[in-house]
Coordinates of C-alpha atoms and ligand atoms in Angstrom, one line a residue:
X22 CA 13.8 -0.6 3.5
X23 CA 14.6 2.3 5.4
X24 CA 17.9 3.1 3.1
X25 CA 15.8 3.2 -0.3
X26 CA 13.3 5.1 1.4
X27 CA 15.6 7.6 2.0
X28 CA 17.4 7.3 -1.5
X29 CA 13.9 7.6 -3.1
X30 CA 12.6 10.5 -0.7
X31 CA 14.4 13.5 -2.5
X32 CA 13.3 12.6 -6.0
X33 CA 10.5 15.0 -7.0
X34 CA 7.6 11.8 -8.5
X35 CA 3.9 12.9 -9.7
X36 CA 1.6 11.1 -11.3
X37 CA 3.7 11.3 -14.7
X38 CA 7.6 11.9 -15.2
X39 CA 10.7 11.4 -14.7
X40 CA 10.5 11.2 -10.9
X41 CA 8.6 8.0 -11.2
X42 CA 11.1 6.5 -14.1
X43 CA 14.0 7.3 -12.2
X44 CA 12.2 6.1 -8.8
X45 CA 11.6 2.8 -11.0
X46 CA 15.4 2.7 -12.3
X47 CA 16.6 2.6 -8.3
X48 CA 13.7 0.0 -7.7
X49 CA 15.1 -2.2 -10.1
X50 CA 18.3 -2.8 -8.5
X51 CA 16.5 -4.8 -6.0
X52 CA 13.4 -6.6 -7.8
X53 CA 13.0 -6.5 -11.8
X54 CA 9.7 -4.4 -12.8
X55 CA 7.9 -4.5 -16.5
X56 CA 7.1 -1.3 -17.3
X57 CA 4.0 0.3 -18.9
X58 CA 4.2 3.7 -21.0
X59 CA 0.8 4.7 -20.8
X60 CA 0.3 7.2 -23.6
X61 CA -1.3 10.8 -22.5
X62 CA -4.8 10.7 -23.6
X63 CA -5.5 7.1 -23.6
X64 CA -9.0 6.5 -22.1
X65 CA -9.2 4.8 -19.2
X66 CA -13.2 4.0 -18.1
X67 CA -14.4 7.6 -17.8
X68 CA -11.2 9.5 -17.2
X69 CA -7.8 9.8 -19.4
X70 CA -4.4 9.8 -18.8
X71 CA -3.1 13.2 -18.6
X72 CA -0.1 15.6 -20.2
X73 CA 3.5 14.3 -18.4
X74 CA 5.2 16.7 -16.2
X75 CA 8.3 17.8 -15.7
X76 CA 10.5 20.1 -14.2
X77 CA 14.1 21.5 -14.7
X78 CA 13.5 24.3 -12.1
X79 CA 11.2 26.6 -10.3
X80 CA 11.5 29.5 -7.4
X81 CA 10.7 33.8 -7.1
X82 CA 12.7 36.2 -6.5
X83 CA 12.2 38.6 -4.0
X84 CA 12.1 42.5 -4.1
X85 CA 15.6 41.9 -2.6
X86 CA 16.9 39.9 -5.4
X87 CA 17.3 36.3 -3.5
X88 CA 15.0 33.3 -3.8
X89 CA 12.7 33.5 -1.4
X90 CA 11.1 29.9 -2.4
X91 CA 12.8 27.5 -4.3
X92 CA 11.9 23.8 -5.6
X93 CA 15.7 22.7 -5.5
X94 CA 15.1 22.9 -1.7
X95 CA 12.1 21.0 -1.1
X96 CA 10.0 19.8 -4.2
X97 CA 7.1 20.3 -2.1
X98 CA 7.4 23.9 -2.6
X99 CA 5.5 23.8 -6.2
X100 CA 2.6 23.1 -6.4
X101 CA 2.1 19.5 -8.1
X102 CA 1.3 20.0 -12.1
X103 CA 2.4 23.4 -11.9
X104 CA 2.3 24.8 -15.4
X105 CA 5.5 27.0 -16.6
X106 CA 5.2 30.2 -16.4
X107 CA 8.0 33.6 -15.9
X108 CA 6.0 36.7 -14.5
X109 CA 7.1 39.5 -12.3
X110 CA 4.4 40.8 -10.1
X111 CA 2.5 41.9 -6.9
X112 CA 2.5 40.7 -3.3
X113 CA -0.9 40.3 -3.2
X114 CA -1.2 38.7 -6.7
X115 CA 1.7 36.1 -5.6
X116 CA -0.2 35.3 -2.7
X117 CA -3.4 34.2 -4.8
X118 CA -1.2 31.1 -5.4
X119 CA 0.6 31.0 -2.6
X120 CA -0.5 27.5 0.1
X121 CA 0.4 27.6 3.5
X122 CA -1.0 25.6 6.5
X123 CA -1.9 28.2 9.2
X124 CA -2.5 26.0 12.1
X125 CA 1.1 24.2 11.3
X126 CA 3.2 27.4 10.3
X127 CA 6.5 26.0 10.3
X128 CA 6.0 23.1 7.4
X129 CA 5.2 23.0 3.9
X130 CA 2.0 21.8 3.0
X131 CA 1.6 19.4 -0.3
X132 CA -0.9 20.6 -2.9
X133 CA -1.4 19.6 -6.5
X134 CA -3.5 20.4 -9.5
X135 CA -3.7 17.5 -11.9
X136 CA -6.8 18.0 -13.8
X137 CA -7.5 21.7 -13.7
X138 CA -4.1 23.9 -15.6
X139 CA -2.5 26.1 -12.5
X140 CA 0.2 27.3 -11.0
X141 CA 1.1 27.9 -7.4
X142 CA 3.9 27.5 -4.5
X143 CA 3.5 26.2 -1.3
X144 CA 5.2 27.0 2.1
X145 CA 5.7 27.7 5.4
X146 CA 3.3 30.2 7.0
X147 CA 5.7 31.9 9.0
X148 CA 7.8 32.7 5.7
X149 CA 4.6 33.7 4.3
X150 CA 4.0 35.7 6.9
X151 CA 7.2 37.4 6.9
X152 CA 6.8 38.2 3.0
X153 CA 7.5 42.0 2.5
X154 CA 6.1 44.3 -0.3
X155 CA 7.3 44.8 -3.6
X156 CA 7.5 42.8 -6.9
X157 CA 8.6 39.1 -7.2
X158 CA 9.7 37.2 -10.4
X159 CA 8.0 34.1 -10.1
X160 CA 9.7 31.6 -13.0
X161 CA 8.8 27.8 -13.7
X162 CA 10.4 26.1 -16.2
X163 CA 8.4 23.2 -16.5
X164 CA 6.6 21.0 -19.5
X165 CA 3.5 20.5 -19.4
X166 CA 3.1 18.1 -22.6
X167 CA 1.9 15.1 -24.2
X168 CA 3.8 12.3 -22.9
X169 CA 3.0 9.3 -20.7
X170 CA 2.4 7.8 -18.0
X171 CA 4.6 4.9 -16.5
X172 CA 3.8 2.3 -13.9
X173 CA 5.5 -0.8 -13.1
X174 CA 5.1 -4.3 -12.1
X175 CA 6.3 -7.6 -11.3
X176 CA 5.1 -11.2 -11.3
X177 CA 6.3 -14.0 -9.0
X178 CA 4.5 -17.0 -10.5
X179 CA 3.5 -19.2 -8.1
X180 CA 1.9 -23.2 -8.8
X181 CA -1.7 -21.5 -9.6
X182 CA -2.6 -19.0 -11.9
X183 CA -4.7 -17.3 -9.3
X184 CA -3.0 -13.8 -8.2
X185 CA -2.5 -12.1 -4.3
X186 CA -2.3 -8.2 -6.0
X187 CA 0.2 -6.1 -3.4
X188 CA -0.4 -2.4 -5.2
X189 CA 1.4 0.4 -4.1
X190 CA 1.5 4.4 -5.3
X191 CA 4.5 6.0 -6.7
X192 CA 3.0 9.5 -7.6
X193 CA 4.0 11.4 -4.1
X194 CA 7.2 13.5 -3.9
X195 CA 9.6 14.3 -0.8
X196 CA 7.0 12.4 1.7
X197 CA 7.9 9.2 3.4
X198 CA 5.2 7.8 5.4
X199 CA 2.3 8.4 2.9
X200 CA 3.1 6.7 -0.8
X201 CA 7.1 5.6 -0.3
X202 CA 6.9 3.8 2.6
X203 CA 4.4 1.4 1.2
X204 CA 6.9 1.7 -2.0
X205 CA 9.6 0.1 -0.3
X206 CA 7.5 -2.7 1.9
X207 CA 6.0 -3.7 -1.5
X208 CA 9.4 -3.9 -2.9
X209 CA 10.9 -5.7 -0.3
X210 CA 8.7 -8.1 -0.2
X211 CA 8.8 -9.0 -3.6
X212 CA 11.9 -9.4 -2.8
X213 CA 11.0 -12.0 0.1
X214 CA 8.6 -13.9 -1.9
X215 CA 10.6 -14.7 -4.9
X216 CA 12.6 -17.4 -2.5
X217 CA 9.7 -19.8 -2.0
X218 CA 8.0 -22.4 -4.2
X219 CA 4.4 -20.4 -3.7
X220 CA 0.7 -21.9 -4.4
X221 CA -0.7 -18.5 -5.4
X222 CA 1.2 -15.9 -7.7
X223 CA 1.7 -12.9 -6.1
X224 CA 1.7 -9.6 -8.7
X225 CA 3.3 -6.7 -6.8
X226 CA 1.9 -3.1 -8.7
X227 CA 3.7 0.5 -9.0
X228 CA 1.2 3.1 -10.2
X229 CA 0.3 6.9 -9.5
X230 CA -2.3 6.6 -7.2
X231 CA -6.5 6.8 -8.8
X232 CA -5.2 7.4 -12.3
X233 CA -2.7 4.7 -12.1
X234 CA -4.8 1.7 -11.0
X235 CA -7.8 2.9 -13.0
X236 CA -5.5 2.8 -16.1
X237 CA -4.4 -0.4 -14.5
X238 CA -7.8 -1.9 -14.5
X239 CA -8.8 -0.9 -17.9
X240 CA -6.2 -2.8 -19.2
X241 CA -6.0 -5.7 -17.4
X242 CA -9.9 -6.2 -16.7
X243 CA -9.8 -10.0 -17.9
X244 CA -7.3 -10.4 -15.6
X245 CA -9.2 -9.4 -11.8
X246 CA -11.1 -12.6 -12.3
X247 CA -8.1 -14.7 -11.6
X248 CA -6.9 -12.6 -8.6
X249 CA -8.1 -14.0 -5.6
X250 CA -7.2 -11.1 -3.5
X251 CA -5.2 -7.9 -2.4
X252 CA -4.0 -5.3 -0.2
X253 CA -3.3 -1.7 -1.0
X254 CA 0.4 -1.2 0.7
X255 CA 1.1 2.5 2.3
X256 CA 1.5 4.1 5.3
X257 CA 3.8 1.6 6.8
X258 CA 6.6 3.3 8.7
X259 CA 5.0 5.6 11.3
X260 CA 5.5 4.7 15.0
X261 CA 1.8 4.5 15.3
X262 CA -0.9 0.9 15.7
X263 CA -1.3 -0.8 12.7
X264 CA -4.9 -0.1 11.3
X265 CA -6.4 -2.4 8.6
X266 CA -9.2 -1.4 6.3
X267 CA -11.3 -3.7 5.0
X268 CA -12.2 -4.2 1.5
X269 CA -15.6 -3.6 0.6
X270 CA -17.1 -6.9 0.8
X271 CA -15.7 -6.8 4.5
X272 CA -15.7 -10.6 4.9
X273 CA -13.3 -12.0 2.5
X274 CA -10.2 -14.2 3.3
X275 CA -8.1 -11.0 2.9
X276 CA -10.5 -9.2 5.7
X277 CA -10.6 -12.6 7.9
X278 CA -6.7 -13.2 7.1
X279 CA -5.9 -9.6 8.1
X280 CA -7.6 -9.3 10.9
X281 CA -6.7 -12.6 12.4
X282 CA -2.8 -11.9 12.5
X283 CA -3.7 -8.3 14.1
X284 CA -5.9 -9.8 16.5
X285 CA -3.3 -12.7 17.7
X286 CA -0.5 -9.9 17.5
X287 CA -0.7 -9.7 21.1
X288 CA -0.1 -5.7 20.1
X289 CA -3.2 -2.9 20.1
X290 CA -4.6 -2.4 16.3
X291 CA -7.2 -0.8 14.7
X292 CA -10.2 -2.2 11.9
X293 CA -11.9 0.2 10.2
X294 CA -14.5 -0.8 7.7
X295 CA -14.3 0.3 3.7
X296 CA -15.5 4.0 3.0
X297 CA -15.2 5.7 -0.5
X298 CA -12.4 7.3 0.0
X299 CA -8.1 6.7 0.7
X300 CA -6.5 4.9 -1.7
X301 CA -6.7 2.5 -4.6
X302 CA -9.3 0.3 -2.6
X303 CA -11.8 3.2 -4.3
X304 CA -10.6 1.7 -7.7
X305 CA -10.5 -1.9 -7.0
X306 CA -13.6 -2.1 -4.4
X307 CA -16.1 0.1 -6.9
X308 CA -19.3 -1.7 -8.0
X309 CA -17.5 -2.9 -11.1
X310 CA -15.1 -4.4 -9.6
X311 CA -15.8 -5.4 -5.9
X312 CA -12.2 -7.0 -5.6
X313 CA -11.4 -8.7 -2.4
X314 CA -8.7 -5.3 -1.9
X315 CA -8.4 -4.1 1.9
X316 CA -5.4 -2.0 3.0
X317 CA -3.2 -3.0 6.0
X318 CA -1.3 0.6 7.4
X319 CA -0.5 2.0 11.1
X320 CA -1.7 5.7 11.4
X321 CA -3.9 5.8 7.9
X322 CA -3.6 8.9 6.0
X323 CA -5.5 11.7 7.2
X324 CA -5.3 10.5 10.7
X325 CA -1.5 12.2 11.6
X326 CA -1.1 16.0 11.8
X327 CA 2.2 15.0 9.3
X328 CA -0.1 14.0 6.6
X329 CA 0.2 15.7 3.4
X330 CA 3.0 18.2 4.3
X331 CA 7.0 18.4 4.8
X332 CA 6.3 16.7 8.4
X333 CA 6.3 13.6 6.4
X334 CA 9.9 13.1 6.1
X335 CA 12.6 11.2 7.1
X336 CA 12.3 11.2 11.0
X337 CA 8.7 10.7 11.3
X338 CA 9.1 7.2 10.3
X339 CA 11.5 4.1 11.4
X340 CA 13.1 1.0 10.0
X341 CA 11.8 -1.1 13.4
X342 CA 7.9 0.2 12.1
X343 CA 8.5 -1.1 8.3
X344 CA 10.1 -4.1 10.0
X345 CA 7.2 -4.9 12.2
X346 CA 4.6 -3.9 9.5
X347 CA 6.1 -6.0 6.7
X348 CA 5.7 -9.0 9.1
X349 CA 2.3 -8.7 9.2
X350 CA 2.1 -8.8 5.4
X351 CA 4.1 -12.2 5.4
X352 CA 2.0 -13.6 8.0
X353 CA -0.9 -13.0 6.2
X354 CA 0.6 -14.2 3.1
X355 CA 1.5 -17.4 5.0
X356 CA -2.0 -18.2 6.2
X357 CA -3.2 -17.5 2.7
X358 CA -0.6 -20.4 1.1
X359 CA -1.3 -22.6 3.5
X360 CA -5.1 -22.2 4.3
X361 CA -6.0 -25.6 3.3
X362 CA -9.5 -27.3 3.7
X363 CA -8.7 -31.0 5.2
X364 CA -11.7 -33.4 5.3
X365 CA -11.4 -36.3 8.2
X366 CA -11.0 -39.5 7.8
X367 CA -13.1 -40.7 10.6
X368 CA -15.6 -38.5 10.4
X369 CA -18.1 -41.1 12.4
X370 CA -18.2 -40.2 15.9
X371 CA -14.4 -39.3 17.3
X372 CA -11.4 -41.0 16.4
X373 CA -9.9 -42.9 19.8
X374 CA -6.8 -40.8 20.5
X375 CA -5.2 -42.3 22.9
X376 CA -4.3 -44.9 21.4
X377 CA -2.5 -43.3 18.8
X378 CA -0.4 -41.4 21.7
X379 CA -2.6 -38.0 20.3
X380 CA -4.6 -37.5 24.3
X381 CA -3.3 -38.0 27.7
X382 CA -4.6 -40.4 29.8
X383 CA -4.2 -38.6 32.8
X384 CA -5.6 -35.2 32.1
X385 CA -4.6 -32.7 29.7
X386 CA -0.7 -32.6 29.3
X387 CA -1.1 -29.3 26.6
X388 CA -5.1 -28.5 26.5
X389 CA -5.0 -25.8 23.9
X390 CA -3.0 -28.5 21.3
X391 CA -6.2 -30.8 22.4
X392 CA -8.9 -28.5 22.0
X393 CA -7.4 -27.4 18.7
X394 CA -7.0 -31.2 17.8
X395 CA -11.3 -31.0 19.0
X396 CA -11.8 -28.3 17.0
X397 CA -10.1 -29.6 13.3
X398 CA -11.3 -33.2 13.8
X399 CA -15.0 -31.9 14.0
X400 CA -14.9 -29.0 12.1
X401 CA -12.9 -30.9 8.3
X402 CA -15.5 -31.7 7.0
X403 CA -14.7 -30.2 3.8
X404 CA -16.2 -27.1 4.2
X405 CA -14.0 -25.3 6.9
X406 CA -10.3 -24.1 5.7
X407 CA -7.6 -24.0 8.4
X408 CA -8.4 -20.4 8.7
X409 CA -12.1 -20.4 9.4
X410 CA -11.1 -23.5 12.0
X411 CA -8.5 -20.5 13.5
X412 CA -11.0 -18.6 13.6
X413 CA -13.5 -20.6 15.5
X414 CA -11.3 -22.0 17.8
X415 CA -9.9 -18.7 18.8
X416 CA -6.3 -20.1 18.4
X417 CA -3.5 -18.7 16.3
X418 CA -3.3 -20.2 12.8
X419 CA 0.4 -21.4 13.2
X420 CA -1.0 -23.8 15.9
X421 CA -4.0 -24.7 13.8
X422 CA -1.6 -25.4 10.7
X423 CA 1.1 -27.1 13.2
X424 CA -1.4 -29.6 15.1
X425 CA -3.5 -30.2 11.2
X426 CA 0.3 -31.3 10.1
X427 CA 0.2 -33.7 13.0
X428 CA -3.1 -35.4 12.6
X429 CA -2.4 -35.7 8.7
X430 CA 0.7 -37.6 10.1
X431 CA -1.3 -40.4 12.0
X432 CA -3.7 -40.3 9.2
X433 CA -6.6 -39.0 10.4
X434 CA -6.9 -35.6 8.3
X435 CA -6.3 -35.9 4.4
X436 CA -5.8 -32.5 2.3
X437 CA -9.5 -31.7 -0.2
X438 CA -7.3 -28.9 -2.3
X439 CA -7.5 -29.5 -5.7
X440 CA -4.4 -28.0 -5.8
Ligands
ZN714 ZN1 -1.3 11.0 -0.3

């Protein structure tokens, strides 16, 4: 994961372009992706998919005659959706579109201007500091044009219809943690799931982030019915706690699924609850909608100094962080295949145990297997799925699933899936 990461980090993406076509092209050599041109213009619920952007080259000149800023050194530098432009002028007019973070003068903050025709370049503000007087050619040579808009998916079909969405964004440039980290744990675990012989199918979605899933859902609104649930994927790689955010319902089996592996992680986490604004969980959690969509991260976006600027890059996150945080998402995945409801079939007062060699007769031998073994016998009565009997018993749901496997064996648990 941490290899593509760092062959994807240099490529300049936006919401449109070839950034995100060439992203997809490097993508491919791991998991196949169907692509969607999405053409500029199209309507999407209340907003439409703007002009595609590119750019060859960008940078000003200095009263000295050298590049003072330049896009072929960080893409960060211009501002995202810059329009072309080739003008020689002031200091002071420069500076009008000139971003800087003050109170972090030695990196490059990211700013973009999608819906609102601009142009601009971001730096350091130490360099903009040290900017003397005099006149600077400032030259983009960009398109701004009709176009499209691509985003990319794949489908691993599983014995159901009914879909687990994993949903990712592609739209960010040179920044690792934020955008490409959940890029490459999305991709990778694709990747993963295509081995198995899976009860749900699992669609894994690239798209710029708001405009992309909106687009997304405005296509493909039939479709939400059938997905049972998902997670928004980003913000993997940091060094920081994992956090999970839940979706906006806050109590479906993606929250209770989630939150169960952190909470038996034996590792310190965070759970915050839905609020308006991150992500794609805006899209998929509006009123319309109401998806079953939380977001499992470490540090979220917003919550690291890093966020947003050049700090994001290649050492501020680590292949052992991806690692550990695209566990969680197969552990989660794992409950949700095998999160079976079980009915007993002895539900009349408790079975006798120990005569089937299930209780020992001389005090408990393994008393968390037992209580468990309490716990499912009394609680299947076709209501309560493995994971709600996890729940209640305070035990992981590997045990829970391992000691259900055991009583099915001697017959006294039979599966209710209609599966
Ligand atoms: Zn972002």
């Amino acid at each position: 994961m941490y290899d593509l990461l760092s062959e994807l980090f240099p490529i300049c993406r936006s919401i449109t372009g070839d950034g995100v076509r060439e992203s997809y092209d490097i993508i491919e050599r791991v998991i196949s992706l169907c692509r969607t041109e999405v053409a500029t213009g199209t309507k999407a619920f209340d907003w439409a998919v703007p002009k595609e952007w590119n750019v060859r080259e960008a940078y000003v000149i200095g009263p000295e005659g050298d590049r003072v800023i330049d896009f072929a050194n960080n893409n960060l530098h211009l501002l995202g959706y810059c329009k072309p432009i080739v003008e020689t002028m002031s200091l002071s007019k420069l500076k009008e579109h000139l971003y800087t973070l003050e109170d972090q003068p030695d990196v490059v903050p990211y700013r973009t201007s999608y819906y609102d025709e601009n142009w601009g370049f971001c730096l350091a503000h130490s360099q903009y500091a040290s900017l003397i007087e005099g006149d600077y050619k400032v030259v983009v040579d960009a398109t701004l044009e009709d176009g499209s808009m691509t985003y990319a998916e794949t489908l691993i079909e599983g014995r159901l219809d009914e879909e687990v969405l994993i949903t990712c964004y592609t739209c960010h440039p040179s920044m690792c943690n934020d955008s490409l980290s959940g890029v490459v744990v999305a991709t990778y675990l694709a990747d993963y799931l295509r081995q198995f012989d899976l009860k749900y199918s699992y669609r894994i979605l690239f798209a710029p982030e708001t405009i992309g899933s909106i687009t997304w859902l405005s296509r493909n609104e039939a479709r939400t019915d059938s997905i049972l649930c998902g997670l928004v994927v980003t913000c993997c790689g940091d060094s920081g706690k994992l956090t999970y955010k839940r979706s906006r319902r806050g109590d479906t089996v993606i929250d209770v699924a989630a939150e169960h592996v952190l909470r038996h992680s034996c590792k310190d986490y965070l759970i915050e609850d839905f609020f308006p604004y991150g992500s794609d969980e805006r899209q998929f959690c509006s009123p319309g909608f109401n998806m079953a969509v939380g977001s499992l991260m470490r540090t979220r976006y917003g919550a690291y100094k890093e966020y947003h600027s050049s700090g994001d890059d290649l050492s501020f996150v680590n292949a052992e962080s991806l690692g550990d945080t695209i566990q969680k998402y197969i552990e989660i995945i794992d409950i949700l295949e095998h999160n079976t409801t079980y009915v007993t079939t002895n539900p009349k007062c408790e079975p006798q145990l120990g005569k089937r060699g299930l209780y020992s007769k001389i005090g408990p031998t393994n008393p968390q297997s037992e209580l468990i073994m309490l716990w499912l016998l009394n609680l299947c009565d076709g209501e309560s799925s493995l994971l709600d009997i996890a729940e209640k018993a305070g035990s992981p749901f590997s045990s829970v699933r391992r000691v259900a496997d055991n009583l099915v064996k001697h017959g006294l648990l039979v599966k209710d899936d209609l599966e």
